[in-house]
Amino acid sequence: MLSFSSSLLSFRNVLLLSVFVRIALILYSEWHDARSVVKYTDVDYRVFSDAASFLLHPGPGNVNRAQQPLRALFGRLFDIGDPYTRETYRYTPLLALLLTPNDWLHPSFGKYIFALCDIINGILIYQLLRTEILSSFIPNSNSPSSSKQKDAGGGPKFKEGQEWIDKMSTLYSAIHLLNPMVFSISTRGSSESVLSLFVLLMLYAALKAHWDLAAALLGLSTHWKIYPLIYGVGCLGVVGSPGNRDVRNWWNYLRTIVNLKTVRFAVISTGTFVLLGVGCYAIWGYPFLYESYLYHLHRLDHRHNFSPYFYLTYLTYPSLLFPETSRPLNPWIKLLLSPLTSFVPQMGLALGLGLLFGRKKEDLVFTWFVQTFVFVVFNKVCTSQYFLWYLLLLPLLLPQLSLLRREMILYGGVWIGTQALWLSEAYKLEFLGQQVYFGLWARSLIYAIGNCYVLRGIIANFRK
């Protein structure tokens, strides 16, 4: 009976089940969308698809054409469409390019790509658990003598250790592969799994100490979406630390952050980011620069979301849009209402925690998780989709936490409960039309405080 249950729990079976679930949901989405007013497919996926279609079909004259500057130099060689003709498309043009088969092959092509990235992410998590995370729990499992023992067939204890690693790697990777939030978001057409793949590949390279590759992947990830920039700061102390990792004073600490190794890492990552940006700018011009990056600096979203900032934005939104119709604001009030002000606590915490905890390669998963968690909680816009940014790292972090069962239930209950509390009030606003903005804002504060409590517990129980 035990061997039968173990065979059912094999990674192969978990992988096959996760593939089946994703394919079934994509097929269901096509059936559902054709018959229901309320669509299964996310609105963003239609935006991606429209942008891909605009890219493939430039219009007559200057309508829907990439204008600058290569077209002016080389004429029809770069005579392609402009994905930013599609309003609300505020992503890298590489995403629209990736989804061009939606136009000429099948409308659900992009969903299959996103689901495939989900699957690859699960495989990478499984491999990282086996080779980097759980192997550290088995004494001498990575030593040369253990390798010789493995080549010779290994003893009973070694085999038991490997079986335990395989079993636990399967269990933890299933948290990602069989997570309803993960597979529902990707099959609805969200592109988060593509960026998650870049992040996991970067982490894989970093844990294997392939720093040049990790730096290049950091540049690619930051080009795709700007937030992985924080991981570069979390890596600096690991890249530049001496072999003995002995830091006795501030001067020695500073030398681990700024040295030839960290400068090389920064140059490669920045160079990759700049090359990709220059290439896209050369084809699509200023619309690429504005929609992909500059827009997010001054973005104002007055719609309700988990962030406590939303209510202040909601109350002041007309004043910010039409200052000529409003009373002059005090300079301090203007500073408080500025979209850039929200970056101060968010980036201060995310970058500061990266410098504080990013000292050892073994702690990179923990460092990145903590950085991402505070980045999401303190972001000026926060939706459920953003939770995937740190949930991606959770299966890799859990084995390194010394949480009791009651603590796991407590922290999981707080994390889920604060969201449920917020959603119950958001339902009144979204579906019943009740004016519950203040109550929703109060629940946003409870959400932020609850998440800080959960993060405090995670930090306190890491490698205790």
Tab-separated table of C-alpha atoms in Angstrom:
chain	number	residue	atom	x	y	z
A	1	MET	CA	0.000	0.000	0.000
A	2	LEU	CA	2.866	2.337	0.890
A	3	SER	CA	4.678	1.664	-2.390
A	4	PHE	CA	1.423	2.215	-4.291
A	5	SER	CA	0.871	5.640	-2.669
A	6	SER	CA	4.506	6.544	-3.277
A	7	SER	CA	4.169	5.727	-6.972
A	8	LEU	CA	1.064	7.903	-7.189
A	9	LEU	CA	3.031	10.721	-5.589
A	10	SER	CA	5.786	10.547	-8.194
A	11	PHE	CA	6.817	13.782	-9.862
A	12	ARG	CA	5.899	12.305	-13.233
A	13	ASN	CA	2.283	11.845	-12.134
A	14	VAL	CA	2.096	15.323	-10.623
A	15	LEU	CA	3.497	16.757	-13.851
A	16	LEU	CA	1.048	14.835	-16.050
A	17	LEU	CA	-1.887	15.899	-13.872
A	18	SER	CA	-0.806	19.550	-14.016
A	19	VAL	CA	-0.508	19.376	-17.821
A	20	PHE	CA	-3.953	17.794	-18.105
A	21	VAL	CA	-5.559	20.434	-15.851
A	22	ARG	CA	-4.099	23.304	-17.870
A	23	ILE	CA	-5.072	21.875	-21.262
A	24	ALA	CA	-8.591	21.120	-19.988
A	25	LEU	CA	-9.009	24.657	-18.677
A	26	ILE	CA	-7.820	26.221	-21.927
A	27	LEU	CA	-10.267	24.100	-23.914
A	28	TYR	CA	-12.992	24.964	-21.417
A	29	SER	CA	-12.199	28.670	-21.755
A	30	GLU	CA	-12.894	28.497	-25.502
A	31	TRP	CA	-16.213	26.729	-24.890
A	32	HIS	CA	-17.197	29.063	-22.038
A	33	ASP	CA	-16.283	32.317	-23.798
A	34	ALA	CA	-18.338	31.367	-26.844
A	35	ARG	CA	-21.465	30.902	-24.707
A	36	SER	CA	-21.247	33.349	-21.805
A	37	VAL	CA	-21.302	37.118	-21.423
A	38	VAL	CA	-18.935	36.863	-18.446
A	39	LYS	CA	-15.719	35.578	-20.008
A	40	TYR	CA	-13.238	33.148	-18.496
A	41	THR	CA	-10.420	34.754	-20.475
A	42	ASP	CA	-8.793	37.738	-18.796
A	43	VAL	CA	-9.167	41.161	-20.425
A	44	ASP	CA	-5.371	41.473	-20.550
A	45	TYR	CA	-5.178	38.505	-22.924
A	46	ARG	CA	-7.372	40.332	-25.424
A	47	VAL	CA	-5.066	43.323	-25.068
A	48	PHE	CA	-2.029	41.099	-25.794
A	49	SER	CA	-3.761	39.521	-28.790
A	50	ASP	CA	-4.824	42.877	-30.234
A	51	ALA	CA	-1.288	44.244	-29.796
A	52	ALA	CA	0.122	41.207	-31.615
A	53	SER	CA	-2.368	41.753	-34.460
A	54	PHE	CA	-1.444	45.444	-34.711
A	55	LEU	CA	2.218	44.476	-34.856
A	56	LEU	CA	1.599	42.140	-37.816
A	57	HIS	CA	-0.701	44.437	-39.784
A	58	PRO	CA	0.602	47.982	-40.296
A	59	GLY	CA	-1.990	50.271	-41.810
A	60	PRO	CA	-1.840	52.627	-44.794
A	61	GLY	CA	0.277	55.759	-44.545
A	62	ASN	CA	1.412	56.337	-40.996
A	63	VAL	CA	-1.512	54.538	-39.390
A	64	ASN	CA	-0.356	51.829	-36.994
A	65	ARG	CA	3.284	51.894	-38.097
A	66	ALA	CA	6.439	51.841	-36.026
A	67	GLN	CA	7.749	55.311	-36.762
A	68	GLN	CA	11.233	55.751	-35.343
A	69	PRO	CA	14.021	55.653	-36.121
A	70	LEU	CA	14.944	52.526	-38.126
A	71	ARG	CA	12.039	52.908	-40.524
A	72	ALA	CA	13.320	56.340	-41.483
A	73	LEU	CA	16.783	54.875	-42.143
A	74	PHE	CA	15.977	51.552	-43.785
A	75	GLY	CA	12.467	52.027	-45.136
A	76	ARG	CA	10.387	48.911	-45.652
A	77	LEU	CA	12.903	46.617	-43.933
A	78	PHE	CA	11.467	47.776	-40.606
A	79	ASP	CA	7.990	48.559	-41.888
A	80	ILE	CA	6.061	46.797	-39.131
A	81	GLY	CA	3.071	47.633	-36.997
A	82	ASP	CA	2.950	49.371	-33.647
A	83	PRO	CA	1.581	47.244	-30.757
A	84	TYR	CA	1.002	50.433	-28.754
A	85	THR	CA	-1.775	51.349	-31.164
A	86	ARG	CA	-3.777	49.122	-28.834
A	87	GLU	CA	-4.778	51.298	-25.894
A	88	THR	CA	-3.810	49.977	-22.439
A	89	TYR	CA	-1.003	47.824	-23.895
A	90	ARG	CA	1.793	48.799	-21.525
A	91	TYR	CA	4.281	45.962	-21.847
A	92	THR	CA	7.428	45.181	-23.775
A	93	PRO	CA	6.814	44.685	-27.520
A	94	LEU	CA	8.550	41.323	-27.141
A	95	LEU	CA	5.373	40.022	-25.489
A	96	ALA	CA	3.283	41.034	-28.504
A	97	LEU	CA	5.909	39.456	-30.748
A	98	LEU	CA	5.723	36.217	-28.751
A	99	LEU	CA	1.948	36.099	-29.222
A	100	THR	CA	1.825	36.815	-32.967
A	101	PRO	CA	0.743	33.186	-33.657
A	102	ASN	CA	-2.538	34.150	-31.940
A	103	ASP	CA	-3.331	35.995	-35.184
A	104	TRP	CA	-2.350	33.398	-37.788
A	105	LEU	CA	-2.302	30.041	-35.955
A	106	HIS	CA	-4.844	29.882	-33.109
A	107	PRO	CA	-6.351	32.462	-30.712
A	108	SER	CA	-5.382	30.343	-27.693
A	109	PHE	CA	-1.739	29.948	-28.699
A	110	GLY	CA	-0.614	32.411	-26.033
A	111	LYS	CA	-2.471	30.531	-23.308
A	112	TYR	CA	-0.625	27.358	-24.217
A	113	ILE	CA	2.661	29.273	-24.078
A	114	PHE	CA	1.812	30.658	-20.642
A	115	ALA	CA	0.744	27.212	-19.424
A	116	LEU	CA	3.955	25.700	-20.799
A	117	CYS	CA	5.972	28.271	-18.861
A	118	ASP	CA	4.012	27.228	-15.762
A	119	ILE	CA	5.041	23.621	-16.314
A	120	ILE	CA	8.694	24.504	-16.906
A	121	ASN	CA	8.625	26.591	-13.736
A	122	GLY	CA	7.413	23.548	-11.813
A	123	ILE	CA	10.240	21.439	-13.260
A	124	LEU	CA	12.812	24.089	-12.303
A	125	ILE	CA	11.400	24.253	-8.768
A	126	TYR	CA	11.640	20.458	-8.525
A	127	GLN	CA	15.255	20.460	-9.726
A	128	LEU	CA	16.272	23.295	-7.396
A	129	LEU	CA	14.699	21.488	-4.448
A	130	ARG	CA	16.545	18.268	-5.291
A	131	THR	CA	19.968	19.718	-6.027
A	132	GLU	CA	20.208	22.912	-3.961
A	133	ILE	CA	17.612	23.122	-1.184
A	134	LEU	CA	16.763	19.692	0.218
A	135	SER	CA	20.164	18.172	-0.474
A	136	SER	CA	21.579	20.383	2.281
A	137	PHE	CA	19.421	18.467	4.799
A	138	ILE	CA	21.281	15.225	4.052
A	139	PRO	CA	24.794	15.222	5.586
A	140	ASN	CA	27.537	15.089	2.929
A	141	SER	CA	24.990	14.616	0.152
A	142	ASN	CA	26.941	17.025	-2.038
A	143	SER	CA	30.390	15.884	-1.026
A	144	PRO	CA	32.782	14.048	-3.384
A	145	SER	CA	32.578	10.941	-1.222
A	146	SER	CA	28.802	10.835	-1.606
A	147	SER	CA	29.176	11.137	-5.379
A	148	LYS	CA	31.528	8.151	-5.380
A	149	GLN	CA	29.078	6.264	-3.203
A	150	LYS	CA	26.303	7.050	-5.659
A	151	ASP	CA	28.408	5.844	-8.569
A	152	ALA	CA	29.116	2.640	-6.683
A	153	GLY	CA	25.455	2.004	-6.075
A	154	GLY	CA	25.163	3.711	-2.677
A	155	GLY	CA	24.277	2.260	0.677
A	156	PRO	CA	20.850	1.955	2.279
A	157	LYS	CA	21.118	5.285	4.109
A	158	PHE	CA	22.131	7.117	0.938
A	159	LYS	CA	19.249	5.587	-0.994
A	160	GLU	CA	16.793	6.434	1.787
A	161	GLY	CA	18.068	10.016	1.744
A	162	GLN	CA	17.630	10.273	-2.015
A	163	GLU	CA	14.135	8.816	-1.835
A	164	TRP	CA	13.240	11.349	0.862
A	165	ILE	CA	14.615	14.191	-1.267
A	166	ASP	CA	12.651	13.019	-4.317
A	167	LYS	CA	9.439	12.639	-2.326
A	168	MET	CA	9.682	16.020	-0.614
A	169	SER	CA	10.727	17.732	-3.868
A	170	THR	CA	7.582	16.349	-5.466
A	171	LEU	CA	5.394	17.551	-2.600
A	172	TYR	CA	6.813	21.073	-2.589
A	173	SER	CA	6.817	21.441	-6.381
A	174	ALA	CA	3.158	20.340	-6.388
A	175	ILE	CA	2.416	23.527	-4.427
A	176	HIS	CA	3.193	25.374	-7.639
A	177	LEU	CA	2.081	22.882	-10.281
A	178	LEU	CA	-1.298	22.128	-8.680
A	179	ASN	CA	-1.968	25.568	-7.196
A	180	PRO	CA	-5.421	26.742	-8.439
A	181	MET	CA	-4.316	30.384	-8.343
A	182	VAL	CA	-1.310	29.601	-10.537
A	183	PHE	CA	-2.990	27.493	-13.218
A	184	SER	CA	-6.180	29.566	-13.346
A	185	ILE	CA	-4.289	32.817	-13.915
A	186	SER	CA	-2.095	31.396	-16.683
A	187	THR	CA	-4.979	29.638	-18.474
A	188	ARG	CA	-7.029	32.840	-18.335
A	189	GLY	CA	-4.268	34.486	-20.344
A	190	SER	CA	-2.002	36.281	-17.866
A	191	SER	CA	1.642	36.513	-18.947
A	192	GLU	CA	3.075	36.341	-15.407
A	193	SER	CA	4.387	32.803	-15.974
A	194	VAL	CA	6.800	34.047	-18.663
A	195	LEU	CA	8.431	36.502	-16.271
A	196	SER	CA	8.381	33.823	-13.551
A	197	LEU	CA	10.371	31.590	-15.888
A	198	PHE	CA	13.015	34.281	-16.339
A	199	VAL	CA	13.192	34.805	-12.563
A	200	LEU	CA	13.574	31.087	-11.829
A	201	LEU	CA	16.240	30.710	-14.513
A	202	MET	CA	18.077	33.640	-12.937
A	203	LEU	CA	17.799	32.025	-9.498
A	204	TYR	CA	18.982	28.691	-10.900
A	205	ALA	CA	22.040	30.366	-12.440
A	206	ALA	CA	22.746	32.266	-9.204
A	207	LEU	CA	22.537	29.166	-7.001
A	208	LYS	CA	24.883	27.402	-9.431
A	209	ALA	CA	27.222	30.452	-9.191
A	210	HIS	CA	26.936	31.221	-12.926
A	211	TRP	CA	26.894	34.941	-12.210
A	212	ASP	CA	27.380	36.229	-15.758
A	213	LEU	CA	24.349	34.248	-16.907
A	214	ALA	CA	22.384	35.368	-13.851
A	215	ALA	CA	23.249	39.005	-14.621
A	216	ALA	CA	22.106	38.665	-18.244
A	217	LEU	CA	18.827	37.062	-17.098
A	218	LEU	CA	18.387	39.901	-14.603
A	219	GLY	CA	18.639	42.372	-17.476
A	220	LEU	CA	16.099	40.385	-19.494
A	221	SER	CA	13.701	40.077	-16.531
A	222	THR	CA	13.900	43.795	-15.761
A	223	HIS	CA	13.237	44.605	-19.414
A	224	TRP	CA	10.131	42.404	-19.308
A	225	LYS	CA	8.841	44.001	-16.090
A	226	ILE	CA	10.757	46.395	-13.894
A	227	TYR	CA	10.288	44.845	-10.430
A	228	PRO	CA	13.006	42.088	-10.691
A	229	LEU	CA	15.494	44.945	-10.356
A	230	ILE	CA	15.293	44.354	-6.588
A	231	TYR	CA	16.830	40.890	-6.996
A	232	GLY	CA	20.006	42.422	-8.382
A	233	VAL	CA	20.485	44.288	-5.091
A	234	GLY	CA	19.800	41.056	-3.188
A	235	CYS	CA	22.593	39.371	-5.161
A	236	LEU	CA	25.305	41.992	-4.629
A	237	GLY	CA	26.383	40.782	-1.192
A	238	VAL	CA	26.589	37.199	-2.465
A	239	VAL	CA	28.481	38.064	-5.647
A	240	GLY	CA	31.034	40.240	-3.860
A	241	SER	CA	31.468	38.437	-0.534
A	242	PRO	CA	34.859	36.864	0.233
A	243	GLY	CA	35.132	33.126	0.547
A	244	ASN	CA	35.097	33.181	4.350
A	245	ARG	CA	32.206	35.682	4.391
A	246	ASP	CA	33.760	37.381	7.418
A	247	VAL	CA	32.529	40.990	7.580
A	248	ARG	CA	33.756	42.733	10.736
A	249	ASN	CA	32.949	46.405	10.111
A	250	TRP	CA	31.142	48.787	7.783
A	251	TRP	CA	34.189	49.272	5.577
A	252	ASN	CA	34.504	45.533	4.946
A	253	TYR	CA	30.763	45.348	4.336
A	254	LEU	CA	30.960	48.141	1.768
A	255	ARG	CA	33.804	46.339	0.010
A	256	THR	CA	31.591	43.273	-0.429
A	257	ILE	CA	28.964	45.441	-2.124
A	258	VAL	CA	31.291	47.488	-4.353
A	259	ASN	CA	34.163	45.545	-5.940
A	260	LEU	CA	35.204	44.186	-9.316
A	261	LYS	CA	32.833	41.215	-9.116
A	262	THR	CA	29.762	43.308	-8.310
A	263	VAL	CA	30.720	45.918	-10.914
A	264	ARG	CA	30.981	43.153	-13.530
A	265	PHE	CA	27.581	41.815	-12.442
A	266	ALA	CA	26.036	45.304	-12.653
A	267	VAL	CA	27.615	46.051	-16.049
A	268	ILE	CA	26.350	42.800	-17.618
A	269	SER	CA	22.825	43.148	-16.233
A	270	THR	CA	22.585	46.843	-17.078
A	271	GLY	CA	24.103	46.240	-20.514
A	272	THR	CA	21.542	43.527	-21.283
A	273	PHE	CA	18.704	45.784	-20.158
A	274	VAL	CA	20.015	48.736	-22.188
A	275	LEU	CA	20.631	46.681	-25.340
A	276	LEU	CA	17.090	45.288	-25.276
A	277	GLY	CA	15.680	48.751	-24.580
A	278	VAL	CA	17.713	50.436	-27.319
A	279	GLY	CA	16.696	47.739	-29.784
A	280	CYS	CA	13.000	48.190	-28.995
A	281	TYR	CA	13.310	51.984	-29.018
A	282	ALA	CA	15.047	51.877	-32.387
A	283	ILE	CA	12.008	50.107	-33.854
A	284	TRP	CA	9.038	51.468	-31.897
A	285	GLY	CA	10.392	54.787	-30.632
A	286	TYR	CA	9.047	56.817	-27.721
A	287	PRO	CA	5.741	54.891	-27.355
A	288	PHE	CA	7.778	51.871	-26.224
A	289	LEU	CA	9.704	53.923	-23.670
A	290	TYR	CA	6.616	55.636	-22.289
A	291	GLU	CA	4.169	52.740	-22.180
A	292	SER	CA	6.648	50.167	-20.862
A	293	TYR	CA	8.403	52.255	-18.206
A	294	LEU	CA	7.566	55.955	-17.811
A	295	TYR	CA	3.824	55.396	-17.495
A	296	HIS	CA	4.283	53.241	-14.402
A	297	LEU	CA	6.212	55.982	-12.599
A	298	HIS	CA	3.261	58.371	-12.530
A	299	ARG	CA	0.467	55.799	-12.849
A	300	LEU	CA	-2.644	56.616	-10.830
A	301	ASP	CA	-5.163	53.816	-10.324
A	302	HIS	CA	-8.242	54.960	-8.390
A	303	ARG	CA	-9.987	51.618	-8.774
A	304	HIS	CA	-10.269	49.529	-5.629
A	305	ASN	CA	-7.433	47.122	-4.951
A	306	PHE	CA	-5.670	45.640	-1.927
A	307	SER	CA	-3.289	48.586	-1.591
A	308	PRO	CA	-4.136	51.132	1.153
A	309	TYR	CA	-3.047	53.841	-1.313
A	310	PHE	CA	-6.112	53.324	-3.495
A	311	TYR	CA	-8.498	55.314	-1.265
A	312	LEU	CA	-6.302	58.410	-1.183
A	313	THR	CA	-5.952	58.196	-4.961
A	314	TYR	CA	-9.719	57.766	-5.307
A	315	LEU	CA	-10.427	60.857	-3.192
A	316	THR	CA	-7.923	63.075	-5.014
A	317	TYR	CA	-8.143	61.663	-8.534
A	318	PRO	CA	-10.175	64.531	-10.142
A	319	SER	CA	-7.927	67.147	-8.516
A	320	LEU	CA	-4.840	65.534	-9.945
A	321	LEU	CA	-6.348	65.205	-13.397
A	322	PHE	CA	-7.830	68.692	-13.573
A	323	PRO	CA	-5.801	70.977	-11.295
A	324	GLU	CA	-7.193	74.083	-12.979
A	325	THR	CA	-10.660	73.334	-11.595
A	326	SER	CA	-9.482	72.796	-8.032
A	327	ARG	CA	-8.051	74.868	-5.238
A	328	PRO	CA	-4.249	75.155	-5.076
A	329	LEU	CA	-2.790	72.443	-2.892
A	330	ASN	CA	-0.227	72.882	-0.158
A	331	PRO	CA	3.247	71.738	-1.373
A	332	TRP	CA	3.387	69.112	1.376
A	333	ILE	CA	-0.009	67.790	0.303
A	334	LYS	CA	1.195	67.671	-3.298
A	335	LEU	CA	4.246	65.696	-2.168
A	336	LEU	CA	2.065	63.297	-0.207
A	337	LEU	CA	-0.258	62.764	-3.174
A	338	SER	CA	2.565	62.299	-5.680
A	339	PRO	CA	2.696	58.796	-7.200
A	340	LEU	CA	6.457	58.820	-6.652
A	341	THR	CA	6.057	59.162	-2.868
A	342	SER	CA	4.721	55.611	-2.566
A	343	PHE	CA	8.016	54.297	-3.939
A	344	VAL	CA	9.908	55.507	-0.853
A	345	PRO	CA	8.670	52.918	1.711
A	346	GLN	CA	8.308	50.234	-0.949
A	347	MET	CA	11.767	50.501	-2.518
A	348	GLY	CA	13.410	51.450	0.781
A	349	LEU	CA	12.238	48.179	2.333
A	350	ALA	CA	12.753	45.979	-0.738
A	351	LEU	CA	16.290	47.205	-1.442
A	352	GLY	CA	17.262	47.549	2.220
A	353	LEU	CA	16.183	43.988	3.054
A	354	GLY	CA	18.095	42.774	-0.003
A	355	LEU	CA	21.285	44.368	1.306
A	356	LEU	CA	20.604	43.100	4.837
A	357	PHE	CA	19.798	39.455	4.082
A	358	GLY	CA	21.602	38.901	0.778
A	359	ARG	CA	24.900	37.691	2.237
A	360	LYS	CA	25.014	33.970	1.450
A	361	LYS	CA	24.090	31.988	-1.629
A	362	GLU	CA	22.086	29.617	0.575
A	363	ASP	CA	19.912	32.550	1.676
A	364	LEU	CA	19.051	33.875	-1.783
A	365	VAL	CA	15.597	32.255	-1.916
A	366	PHE	CA	14.713	33.738	1.469
A	367	THR	CA	16.110	37.150	0.502
A	368	TRP	CA	14.211	37.287	-2.801
A	369	PHE	CA	10.990	36.123	-1.136
A	370	VAL	CA	11.169	38.807	1.566
A	371	GLN	CA	12.022	41.488	-1.008
A	372	THR	CA	9.131	40.478	-3.262
A	373	PHE	CA	6.693	40.218	-0.371
A	374	VAL	CA	7.281	43.773	0.853
A	375	PHE	CA	7.350	45.058	-2.737
A	376	VAL	CA	3.844	43.645	-3.331
A	377	VAL	CA	2.361	44.640	0.042
A	378	PHE	CA	3.592	48.239	-0.224
A	379	ASN	CA	2.986	48.668	-3.953
A	380	LYS	CA	0.657	51.544	-4.852
A	381	VAL	CA	-1.456	49.037	-6.829
A	382	CYS	CA	-1.924	45.496	-5.535
A	383	THR	CA	-4.105	42.773	-7.049
A	384	SER	CA	-4.257	39.001	-6.589
A	385	GLN	CA	-2.168	38.556	-9.716
A	386	TYR	CA	0.791	40.170	-7.947
A	387	PHE	CA	0.732	37.465	-5.259
A	388	LEU	CA	2.201	35.092	-7.839
A	389	TRP	CA	5.456	37.049	-7.691
A	390	TYR	CA	6.283	35.732	-4.222
A	391	LEU	CA	4.212	32.539	-4.295
A	392	LEU	CA	6.617	31.399	-7.026
A	393	LEU	CA	9.402	31.242	-4.414
A	394	LEU	CA	7.297	29.741	-1.604
A	395	PRO	CA	7.909	26.029	-2.476
A	396	LEU	CA	11.657	26.705	-2.358
A	397	LEU	CA	11.433	28.605	0.935
A	398	LEU	CA	9.147	26.301	2.945
A	399	PRO	CA	11.787	23.589	3.597
A	400	GLN	CA	14.005	26.254	5.162
A	401	LEU	CA	11.385	27.420	7.681
A	402	SER	CA	11.138	25.881	11.139
A	403	LEU	CA	7.411	26.447	11.528
A	404	LEU	CA	5.272	24.352	13.843
A	405	ARG	CA	2.002	23.061	12.468
A	406	ARG	CA	-0.037	25.526	14.525
A	407	GLU	CA	2.171	28.376	13.299
A	408	MET	CA	1.668	27.330	9.693
A	409	ILE	CA	-2.101	27.243	10.255
A	410	LEU	CA	-1.964	30.631	11.992
A	411	TYR	CA	0.060	32.419	9.288
A	412	GLY	CA	-1.853	30.741	6.466
A	413	GLY	CA	-5.124	31.701	8.152
A	414	VAL	CA	-4.053	35.328	8.547
A	415	TRP	CA	-2.915	35.525	4.909
A	416	ILE	CA	-6.136	34.011	3.571
A	417	GLY	CA	-8.394	35.635	6.180
A	418	THR	CA	-7.282	39.209	5.479
A	419	GLN	CA	-7.937	38.653	1.774
A	420	ALA	CA	-11.348	37.123	2.461
A	421	LEU	CA	-12.214	40.060	4.720
A	422	TRP	CA	-11.271	42.500	1.965
A	423	LEU	CA	-13.056	40.538	-0.761
A	424	SER	CA	-16.296	40.392	1.241
A	425	GLU	CA	-16.369	44.193	1.315
A	426	ALA	CA	-15.189	44.536	-2.304
A	427	TYR	CA	-18.124	42.343	-3.358
A	428	LYS	CA	-20.536	44.941	-1.934
A	429	LEU	CA	-18.859	47.644	-3.992
A	430	GLU	CA	-18.294	45.704	-7.199
A	431	PHE	CA	-21.523	43.722	-7.503
A	432	LEU	CA	-24.044	45.396	-5.188
A	433	GLY	CA	-23.058	48.986	-5.932
A	434	GLN	CA	-22.850	49.973	-2.272
A	435	GLN	CA	-20.635	52.953	-1.384
A	436	VAL	CA	-18.296	51.152	1.016
A	437	TYR	CA	-15.038	52.823	0.037
A	438	PHE	CA	-14.061	53.766	3.587
A	439	GLY	CA	-14.805	50.286	4.909
A	440	LEU	CA	-12.827	48.775	2.049
A	441	TRP	CA	-9.900	51.069	2.843
A	442	ALA	CA	-10.009	49.968	6.498
A	443	ARG	CA	-9.811	46.367	5.334
A	444	SER	CA	-6.876	47.280	3.088
A	445	LEU	CA	-5.071	48.470	6.212
A	446	ILE	CA	-5.912	45.203	7.966
A	447	TYR	CA	-4.613	43.335	4.919
A	448	ALA	CA	-1.298	45.234	5.017
A	449	ILE	CA	-0.881	44.769	8.792
A	450	GLY	CA	-1.773	41.072	8.555
A	451	ASN	CA	0.729	40.489	5.784
A	452	CYS	CA	3.434	42.269	7.784
A	453	TYR	CA	2.640	39.934	10.689
A	454	VAL	CA	3.015	36.904	8.412
A	455	LEU	CA	6.305	38.216	7.035
A	456	ARG	CA	7.596	38.809	10.562
A	457	GLY	CA	6.845	35.157	11.390
A	458	ILE	CA	8.635	33.947	8.264
A	459	ILE	CA	11.727	36.003	9.038
A	460	ALA	CA	11.758	34.829	12.667
A	461	ASN	CA	11.533	31.152	11.674
A	462	PHE	CA	14.019	31.100	8.794
A	463	ARG	CA	16.739	28.536	9.562
A	464	LYS	CA	16.071	28.907	13.302
